[in-house]
Amino acid sequence: MDSSKKLFEEAGKLIPGGVNSPVRAFRSVGGTPFFTKRASGCHLTTADDTELIDFVCAWGPAILGHDHPEIRNAVSTALSEGTSFGTPGAREVDMAKRIVRLVASVEKVRMCNSGTEATMSAVRLARGYTGRSKIIKFSGCYHGHVDSLLVKAGSGALTFGNPDSAGIPDAFALETIVLPYNDEEAVHNSFEEAGEDIAGIILEPYPANCGLILPNPGYLKTLRTICDKYDALLIFDEVMTGFRVAPGGVQELEEVTPDITTMGKIIGGGLPVGAFGGKAEVMNHLAPEGPVYQAGTLSGNPLAMAAGIAALDVLEKENPYPRLDQMGRRLASGLNEVAVAAGIPLQTPQVGSMLCLFFSQSPINNYEQAIATETALFKSLFRHALEHGIYLPPSPFETCFLSAAHGDEEINRALEVLGEGIRSL
Ligand code: KE4
């Protein structure tokens, strides 16, 4: 196989930026990306035959580690029956049963093919169900590349959105209100000014696309109360956190019930997947039952369903969550100790198998604080880590993931390498 460098040169002639998703291009950390040729357990083998301990886990899906035998066997069994039917298949019912059982707020669920499709559809459903047009989102929360959600805070009292990407008409952005996360007053004010036109709030309950930020005590419950008061829908985007921080996601940990939940990643076992679900009364507004159109050629694809069902079944059988949290705590606290001793300002927010590294004197409570952290220090640490066999997410505004395939050996190695790196900053 060609080297990563040669592959990247080739890719650059054929694929925009040489990648099929921007974060993979290493623009935030410099240098050129490695290409992976094989992944197994918590290790990646690059096109240059370098072995890395993987703390990205395919951005979330690989909670069991890569190439898990039960997922591989399930996919090969499904493969022997065909790759795609374009008709309903039994595995879609099996998947829906599991999601409804694991996520208490979900009475009905619709499968799709990516987290973006899930959030785009959830927003359309909220608008169709309420007959209202405005959506509230929060700075720093990423919900995929949906036109109406690629919006950043604008100026003005209601902080109406401005496009956060070329190609998005102002008119689209104006239907999106962008507020700071963890600011209850801002939400109250928006609803007081435009409550009758707000279809809902969409948020990552634990924002993990601007580093990892955790809600202030009571914040999520306040969002629930405000939505109830104004008959708006609360949409939890759990594409990342669903089945990751707990079997039932953040809503299980925080005991807050959203009206719609978007899901993805883990329920595809590494294959393309998305899903959104909620109360039957809301979900029945979806075609062909109701007036909100949503569709997908490969939605409920048998291979993706087989992989996702296998992943959920192994998670349920083995319950790795306590051990994942214990490893996450050990890594976070170990790095903190090194940073304090070295006089390096470092915050390591962690929940379960998710953690991030903010180079900051004080804890990070929202996106505005996250972007003020010392990203140059992250960049240096990323480089040091990669040179010593540790693959961190290639951006200070992403989140590290652990898998059930990680063990004490990998955590010890990470503490050793990242500790060296922090001391050298
Ligand atoms: P996809 O369309 O990429 O499957 O999912 C979009 C999405 C929606 N909601 C949340 C909370 C998400 O984290 C994502 C996608 N996550 C990023 C990682 N931060 C995917 C990585 C990438 O863009 O390549």
Coordinates of C-alpha atoms and ligand atoms in Angstrom, one line a residue:
M1 CA 0.0 0.0 0.0
D2 CA 1.2 3.5 -0.8
S3 CA 2.4 5.7 2.1
S4 CA -0.1 8.1 3.8
K5 CA 1.8 11.0 2.2
K6 CA 1.5 9.5 -1.3
L7 CA -2.1 8.6 -0.7
F8 CA -2.9 12.1 0.5
E9 CA -1.2 13.6 -2.6
E10 CA -3.4 11.4 -4.8
A11 CA -6.5 12.1 -2.7
G12 CA -5.9 15.8 -3.0
K13 CA -6.3 15.6 -6.8
L14 CA -9.6 13.8 -6.6
I15 CA -11.3 14.7 -3.3
P16 CA -11.8 18.2 -2.0
G17 CA -9.1 18.7 0.7
G18 CA -8.1 15.1 0.1
V19 CA -10.8 14.0 2.6
N20 CA -14.4 13.0 2.7
S21 CA -15.0 14.9 6.0
P22 CA -13.1 18.1 6.8
V23 CA -11.9 17.3 10.4
R24 CA -9.9 14.4 9.0
A25 CA -7.6 16.8 7.1
F26 CA -5.7 17.7 10.3
R27 CA -6.1 21.4 9.4
S28 CA -6.5 22.3 13.2
V29 CA -3.3 20.5 14.2
G30 CA -1.1 20.9 11.1
G31 CA 0.7 18.4 9.1
T32 CA -1.0 15.9 6.8
P33 CA -3.3 13.1 7.9
F34 CA -2.3 9.4 8.2
F35 CA -4.4 6.9 6.2
T36 CA -5.6 3.9 8.1
K37 CA -5.4 0.5 6.5
R38 CA -6.8 -1.7 9.4
A39 CA -8.4 -1.2 12.8
S40 CA -8.7 -3.8 15.5
G41 CA -9.7 -3.4 19.1
C42 CA -8.4 0.0 20.3
H43 CA -5.6 0.1 17.7
L44 CA -5.3 1.6 14.2
T45 CA -2.6 0.4 11.7
T46 CA -1.7 3.2 9.3
A47 CA -0.8 2.9 5.7
D48 CA 2.8 3.4 6.9
D49 CA 2.5 0.4 9.2
T50 CA 2.5 2.5 12.3
E51 CA 0.3 1.2 15.2
L52 CA -1.6 3.8 17.1
I53 CA -3.8 3.6 20.3
D54 CA -7.0 5.1 19.0
F55 CA -8.7 7.8 21.2
V56 CA -11.1 8.8 18.4
C57 CA -12.9 5.5 17.9
A58 CA -14.3 6.6 14.5
W59 CA -15.8 9.7 16.2
G60 CA -17.9 7.6 18.5
P61 CA -19.3 4.4 16.8
A62 CA -16.5 2.1 18.0
I63 CA -17.5 2.0 21.7
L64 CA -16.7 -1.8 21.6
G65 CA -13.4 -1.2 19.8
H66 CA -12.8 -1.9 16.1
D67 CA -13.6 -5.1 14.3
H68 CA -15.5 -6.6 17.2
P69 CA -16.1 -10.3 16.3
E70 CA -19.8 -10.2 17.1
I71 CA -20.3 -7.2 14.8
R72 CA -18.2 -8.8 12.1
N73 CA -20.2 -12.0 12.3
A74 CA -23.5 -10.3 12.3
V75 CA -22.6 -8.2 9.2
S76 CA -21.3 -11.3 7.4
T77 CA -24.5 -13.2 8.1
A78 CA -26.6 -10.3 6.9
L79 CA -24.3 -9.9 3.8
S80 CA -25.0 -13.5 2.8
E81 CA -28.7 -12.5 2.5
G82 CA -28.1 -9.4 0.4
T83 CA -27.0 -5.9 0.9
S84 CA -30.1 -3.8 0.5
F85 CA -33.8 -4.7 -0.2
G86 CA -35.7 -1.4 -0.6
T87 CA -38.5 -3.1 1.4
P88 CA -39.0 -3.4 5.1
G89 CA -36.8 -6.0 6.7
A90 CA -37.1 -7.8 10.1
R91 CA -33.8 -6.3 11.4
E92 CA -35.4 -2.8 11.3
V93 CA -38.1 -4.1 13.7
D94 CA -35.3 -5.6 15.9
M95 CA -33.4 -2.3 15.9
A96 CA -36.5 -0.3 16.7
K97 CA -37.4 -2.7 19.6
R98 CA -34.0 -2.1 21.2
I99 CA -34.0 1.7 20.8
V100 CA -37.5 1.9 22.3
R101 CA -36.5 -0.3 25.2
L102 CA -33.2 1.5 25.9
V103 CA -34.3 5.2 25.4
A104 CA -37.3 5.8 27.7
S105 CA -38.5 8.9 25.8
V106 CA -38.7 7.1 22.5
E107 CA -42.1 5.4 21.7
K108 CA -41.5 5.4 17.9
V109 CA -38.3 5.7 15.9
R110 CA -37.4 6.3 12.3
M111 CA -34.0 5.1 10.9
C112 CA -32.0 7.1 8.5
N113 CA -28.4 7.2 7.3
S114 CA -26.5 9.8 9.2
G115 CA -26.7 12.1 12.2
T116 CA -27.2 15.0 9.9
E117 CA -30.2 13.4 8.4
A118 CA -31.5 12.7 11.9
T119 CA -31.2 16.3 13.1
M120 CA -32.5 17.7 9.8
S121 CA -35.5 15.5 10.0
A122 CA -36.1 16.2 13.7
V123 CA -36.1 20.0 13.1
R124 CA -38.5 19.5 10.2
L125 CA -40.7 17.3 12.4
A126 CA -40.7 19.9 15.2
R127 CA -41.7 22.6 12.7
G128 CA -44.4 20.4 11.1
Y129 CA -45.8 19.3 14.5
T130 CA -46.0 22.8 16.0
G131 CA -46.7 24.8 12.8
R132 CA -44.0 27.2 14.0
S133 CA -40.7 28.2 12.1
K134 CA -38.1 29.3 14.6
I135 CA -35.6 26.9 16.1
I136 CA -33.2 27.6 19.0
K137 CA -29.7 26.1 19.0
F138 CA -26.7 26.9 21.0
S139 CA -23.2 28.2 20.1
G140 CA -20.7 25.4 19.8
C141 CA -23.3 22.7 19.4
Y142 CA -22.8 20.8 16.1
H143 CA -25.7 18.9 14.7
G144 CA -24.2 17.9 11.3
H145 CA -24.2 20.0 8.2
V146 CA -27.9 20.9 8.2
D147 CA -28.5 24.3 6.4
S148 CA -30.7 25.6 9.3
L149 CA -28.2 24.5 11.9
L150 CA -24.9 25.7 10.3
V151 CA -25.7 29.0 11.9
K152 CA -23.7 31.1 14.3
A153 CA -24.9 33.7 16.8
G154 CA -25.8 37.0 15.1
S155 CA -26.2 40.4 16.6
G156 CA -29.4 41.7 17.9
A157 CA -31.6 41.1 20.9
L158 CA -32.8 37.7 19.8
T159 CA -29.3 36.9 18.4
F160 CA -30.9 35.7 15.1
G161 CA -28.4 33.5 13.3
N162 CA -26.0 34.3 10.6
P163 CA -24.9 31.6 8.2
D164 CA -21.9 29.6 9.4
S165 CA -21.1 28.3 6.0
A166 CA -21.1 29.6 2.4
G167 CA -24.2 28.5 0.5
I168 CA -26.7 29.2 3.2
P169 CA -29.1 32.0 2.4
D170 CA -29.7 34.6 5.1
A171 CA -33.3 33.7 5.1
F172 CA -32.6 30.2 6.3
A173 CA -30.4 31.5 9.1
L174 CA -33.0 34.0 10.2
E175 CA -35.2 31.1 11.3
T176 CA -32.6 30.0 13.7
I177 CA -31.9 31.7 17.1
V178 CA -28.5 31.0 18.4
L179 CA -27.9 31.4 22.2
P180 CA -25.0 30.8 24.5
Y181 CA -25.1 27.3 26.2
N182 CA -25.7 27.2 29.9
D183 CA -27.4 30.6 29.9
E184 CA -30.9 30.2 31.2
E185 CA -31.8 33.9 31.0
A186 CA -31.0 34.0 27.3
V187 CA -33.5 31.2 26.7
H188 CA -36.2 32.8 28.8
N189 CA -35.7 36.1 26.9
S190 CA -36.0 34.4 23.5
F191 CA -39.2 32.7 24.4
E192 CA -40.6 35.9 26.0
E193 CA -39.9 37.7 22.7
A194 CA -40.9 35.0 20.2
G195 CA -42.2 32.1 22.1
E196 CA -45.3 31.7 19.9
D197 CA -43.1 31.2 16.9
I198 CA -40.5 28.9 18.3
A199 CA -41.0 25.3 17.2
G200 CA -38.3 23.9 19.6
I201 CA -34.9 23.8 21.0
I202 CA -32.2 21.5 19.7
L203 CA -29.0 20.9 21.7
E204 CA -26.4 18.4 22.4
P205 CA -27.3 17.9 26.1
Y206 CA -23.5 17.4 26.7
P207 CA -21.9 19.5 24.0
A208 CA -19.0 17.5 22.6
N209 CA -18.2 19.3 19.4
C210 CA -16.5 22.3 21.0
G211 CA -14.5 20.1 23.4
L212 CA -16.7 18.6 26.1
I213 CA -18.9 21.0 28.1
L214 CA -21.3 19.8 30.8
P215 CA -24.6 21.5 31.8
N216 CA -24.9 23.7 34.9
P217 CA -27.0 22.0 37.6
G218 CA -30.6 22.3 36.6
Y219 CA -30.0 23.7 33.1
L220 CA -31.5 20.8 31.2
K221 CA -34.5 20.7 33.5
T222 CA -35.0 24.4 32.9
L223 CA -35.0 23.9 29.1
R224 CA -37.7 21.2 29.6
T225 CA -39.8 23.5 31.8
I226 CA -39.6 26.4 29.3
C227 CA -40.5 24.1 26.3
D228 CA -43.5 22.9 28.3
K229 CA -44.6 26.5 29.1
Y230 CA -44.6 27.5 25.4
D231 CA -45.6 24.2 23.9
A232 CA -42.3 24.0 22.1
L233 CA -40.4 20.7 21.5
L234 CA -37.2 19.8 23.2
I235 CA -34.8 17.9 20.9
F236 CA -31.8 16.2 22.4
D237 CA -29.2 15.5 19.8
E238 CA -27.7 12.3 21.3
V239 CA -25.9 11.2 18.1
M240 CA -22.7 11.3 20.1
T241 CA -23.9 10.7 23.6
G242 CA -26.6 8.1 22.9
F243 CA -25.7 4.6 24.1
R244 CA -22.3 6.1 25.0
V245 CA -22.6 7.8 28.4
A246 CA -25.3 5.4 29.4
P247 CA -27.5 2.9 27.7
G248 CA -30.3 5.5 27.6
G249 CA -27.9 8.4 26.9
V250 CA -27.7 11.7 28.7
Q251 CA -31.5 11.8 29.3
E252 CA -31.1 8.7 31.5
L253 CA -28.3 10.2 33.5
E254 CA -30.0 13.6 33.9
E255 CA -33.6 12.3 34.1
V256 CA -34.8 14.9 31.6
T257 CA -37.2 13.7 29.0
P258 CA -36.9 15.3 25.5
D259 CA -39.7 15.2 23.0
I260 CA -37.4 14.0 20.2
T261 CA -34.0 12.4 20.4
T262 CA -31.6 12.1 17.5
M263 CA -29.2 9.2 17.4
G264 CA -26.5 7.7 15.3
K265 CA -22.9 6.4 15.4
I266 CA -23.1 3.5 18.0
I267 CA -26.4 2.1 16.6
G268 CA -24.7 1.5 13.3
G269 CA -21.8 -0.5 14.7
G270 CA -19.5 1.5 12.4
L271 CA -21.8 1.4 9.4
P272 CA -23.8 4.4 8.1
V273 CA -26.7 5.1 10.3
G274 CA -28.9 7.8 11.9
A275 CA -32.2 7.7 13.8
F276 CA -34.7 10.0 15.4
G277 CA -37.4 9.0 17.8
G278 CA -39.8 10.3 20.4
K279 CA -43.4 10.3 21.5
A280 CA -45.7 8.4 19.2
E281 CA -48.0 11.4 19.0
V282 CA -45.1 13.5 17.5
M283 CA -43.6 10.8 15.4
N284 CA -46.9 9.9 13.8
H285 CA -46.7 13.3 12.0
L286 CA -44.1 11.7 9.7
A287 CA -45.0 10.4 6.3
P288 CA -46.6 8.1 5.4
E289 CA -48.6 8.5 8.6
G290 CA -48.6 12.3 8.7
P291 CA -47.8 15.4 6.7
V292 CA -44.0 15.7 7.5
Y293 CA -42.1 14.2 4.6
Q294 CA -38.9 12.2 5.3
A295 CA -37.4 9.3 3.4
G296 CA -34.2 7.4 2.6
T297 CA -33.2 4.8 0.0
L298 CA -30.9 3.0 2.5
S299 CA -32.7 3.8 5.7
G300 CA -32.8 0.7 7.8
N301 CA -30.2 -1.0 5.6
P302 CA -29.8 -4.6 6.7
L303 CA -26.0 -4.5 7.1
A304 CA -26.1 -1.4 9.2
M305 CA -29.0 -2.8 11.3
A306 CA -27.1 -6.1 11.8
A307 CA -24.0 -4.2 12.9
G308 CA -25.9 -1.9 15.2
I309 CA -28.1 -4.6 16.8
A310 CA -24.9 -6.6 17.5
A311 CA -23.3 -3.6 19.1
L312 CA -26.3 -2.9 21.3
D313 CA -26.6 -6.5 22.3
V314 CA -22.9 -6.7 23.3
L315 CA -23.3 -3.5 25.3
E316 CA -26.4 -4.8 27.1
K317 CA -24.7 -8.2 27.8
E318 CA -21.3 -6.9 28.9
N319 CA -22.3 -3.5 30.4
P320 CA -18.9 -1.8 29.9
Y321 CA -20.1 1.5 31.2
P322 CA -18.7 1.4 34.8
R323 CA -15.3 0.4 33.5
L324 CA -15.4 3.0 30.7
D325 CA -16.1 5.6 33.3
Q326 CA -13.4 4.4 35.6
M327 CA -10.8 4.5 32.8
G328 CA -12.1 7.9 31.8
R329 CA -11.7 9.2 35.4
R330 CA -8.2 7.7 35.7
L331 CA -7.0 9.3 32.5
A332 CA -8.6 12.7 33.2
S333 CA -7.3 12.9 36.8
G334 CA -3.9 11.6 35.9
L335 CA -3.4 14.3 33.2
N336 CA -4.7 16.9 35.7
E337 CA -2.1 15.9 38.2
V338 CA 0.7 16.1 35.7
A339 CA -0.5 19.6 34.5
V340 CA -0.8 21.0 38.0
A341 CA 2.7 19.7 38.9
A342 CA 4.1 21.2 35.7
G343 CA 2.2 24.5 36.1
I344 CA 0.3 24.0 32.8
P345 CA -3.3 25.3 32.8
L346 CA -5.3 22.2 31.9
Q347 CA -9.0 21.3 32.3
T348 CA -10.1 17.7 31.6
P349 CA -13.9 17.5 31.6
Q350 CA -14.9 13.9 31.5
V351 CA -18.1 11.8 31.5
G352 CA -17.9 8.1 31.1
S353 CA -15.7 7.3 28.1
M354 CA -15.7 10.9 26.8
L355 CA -13.2 13.5 27.9
C356 CA -11.4 16.5 26.4
L357 CA -8.3 18.6 27.1
F358 CA -8.9 22.3 27.4
F359 CA -5.7 24.3 28.0
S360 CA -7.3 26.9 30.4
Q361 CA -6.8 28.1 33.9
S362 CA -10.6 27.8 34.6
P363 CA -13.3 25.3 33.8
I364 CA -15.0 25.8 30.4
N365 CA -18.7 26.5 30.7
N366 CA -19.6 27.5 27.1
Y367 CA -18.4 27.9 23.6
E368 CA -17.1 31.4 24.0
Q369 CA -14.8 30.2 26.8
A370 CA -13.8 27.1 24.8
I371 CA -12.6 29.2 21.8
A372 CA -10.5 31.3 24.2
T373 CA -8.4 28.3 25.4
E374 CA -4.8 27.9 24.4
T375 CA -5.3 25.8 21.2
A376 CA -1.6 26.1 20.3
L377 CA -0.7 24.0 23.4
F378 CA -3.3 21.3 22.2
K379 CA -1.6 21.3 18.8
S380 CA 1.8 20.7 20.3
L381 CA 0.4 17.9 22.5
F382 CA -1.4 16.3 19.6
R383 CA 1.9 16.2 17.6
H384 CA 3.8 14.8 20.5
A385 CA 1.1 12.2 21.1
L386 CA 1.0 11.1 17.5
E387 CA 4.8 10.8 17.3
H388 CA 4.6 8.4 20.3
G389 CA 1.7 6.2 19.1
I390 CA -1.3 8.0 20.6
Y391 CA -4.0 9.2 18.3
L392 CA -6.0 12.1 19.9
P393 CA -8.8 13.8 18.0
P394 CA -7.1 16.2 15.5
S395 CA -8.8 19.3 16.9
P396 CA -9.0 21.0 20.3
F397 CA -12.7 21.2 19.8
E398 CA -13.4 17.5 19.6
T399 CA -13.7 14.9 22.3
C400 CA -11.6 11.9 23.1
F401 CA -13.4 8.5 23.2
L402 CA -12.5 5.3 25.0
S403 CA -13.7 1.9 24.0
A404 CA -14.3 -1.4 25.8
A405 CA -11.2 -2.6 24.0
H406 CA -9.0 -0.1 25.9
G407 CA -7.5 -1.4 29.1
D408 CA -5.1 -0.4 31.8
E409 CA -2.1 -0.9 29.5
E410 CA -3.5 1.6 27.0
I411 CA -4.5 4.1 29.7
N412 CA -1.0 3.8 31.4
R413 CA 0.6 4.3 28.0
A414 CA -1.5 7.4 27.3
L415 CA -0.7 8.8 30.8
E416 CA 3.0 8.2 30.1
V417 CA 3.0 9.8 26.7
L418 CA 0.6 12.7 27.3
G419 CA 2.3 13.3 30.6
E420 CA 5.6 13.7 28.8
G421 CA 3.9 15.9 26.3
I422 CA 2.3 18.2 28.9
R423 CA 5.6 18.5 30.8
S424 CA 7.3 19.5 27.6
L425 CA 4.9 22.4 26.8
Ligands
KE4_1 P1 -23.1 12.7 10.8 O1 -23.9 13.4 9.8 O2 -21.6 13.1 10.7 O3 -23.3 11.2 10.9 O4 -23.5 13.2 12.3 C1 -23.6 14.6 12.5 C2 -23.6 14.9 14.0 C3 -24.8 15.2 14.6 N1 -24.9 15.5 15.9 C4 -23.8 15.3 16.7 C5 -23.9 15.6 18.2 C6 -22.5 15.0 16.1 O5 -21.4 14.9 16.9 C7 -22.4 14.7 14.7 C8 -21.1 14.4 14.1 N2 -20.0 14.3 14.9 C9 -18.7 14.6 14.2 C10 -17.6 14.5 15.3 N3 -17.5 15.6 16.1 C11 -18.5 13.7 13.1 C12 -17.1 13.7 12.5 C13 -17.0 14.3 11.2 O6 -17.6 15.3 10.9 O7 -16.2 13.7 10.4

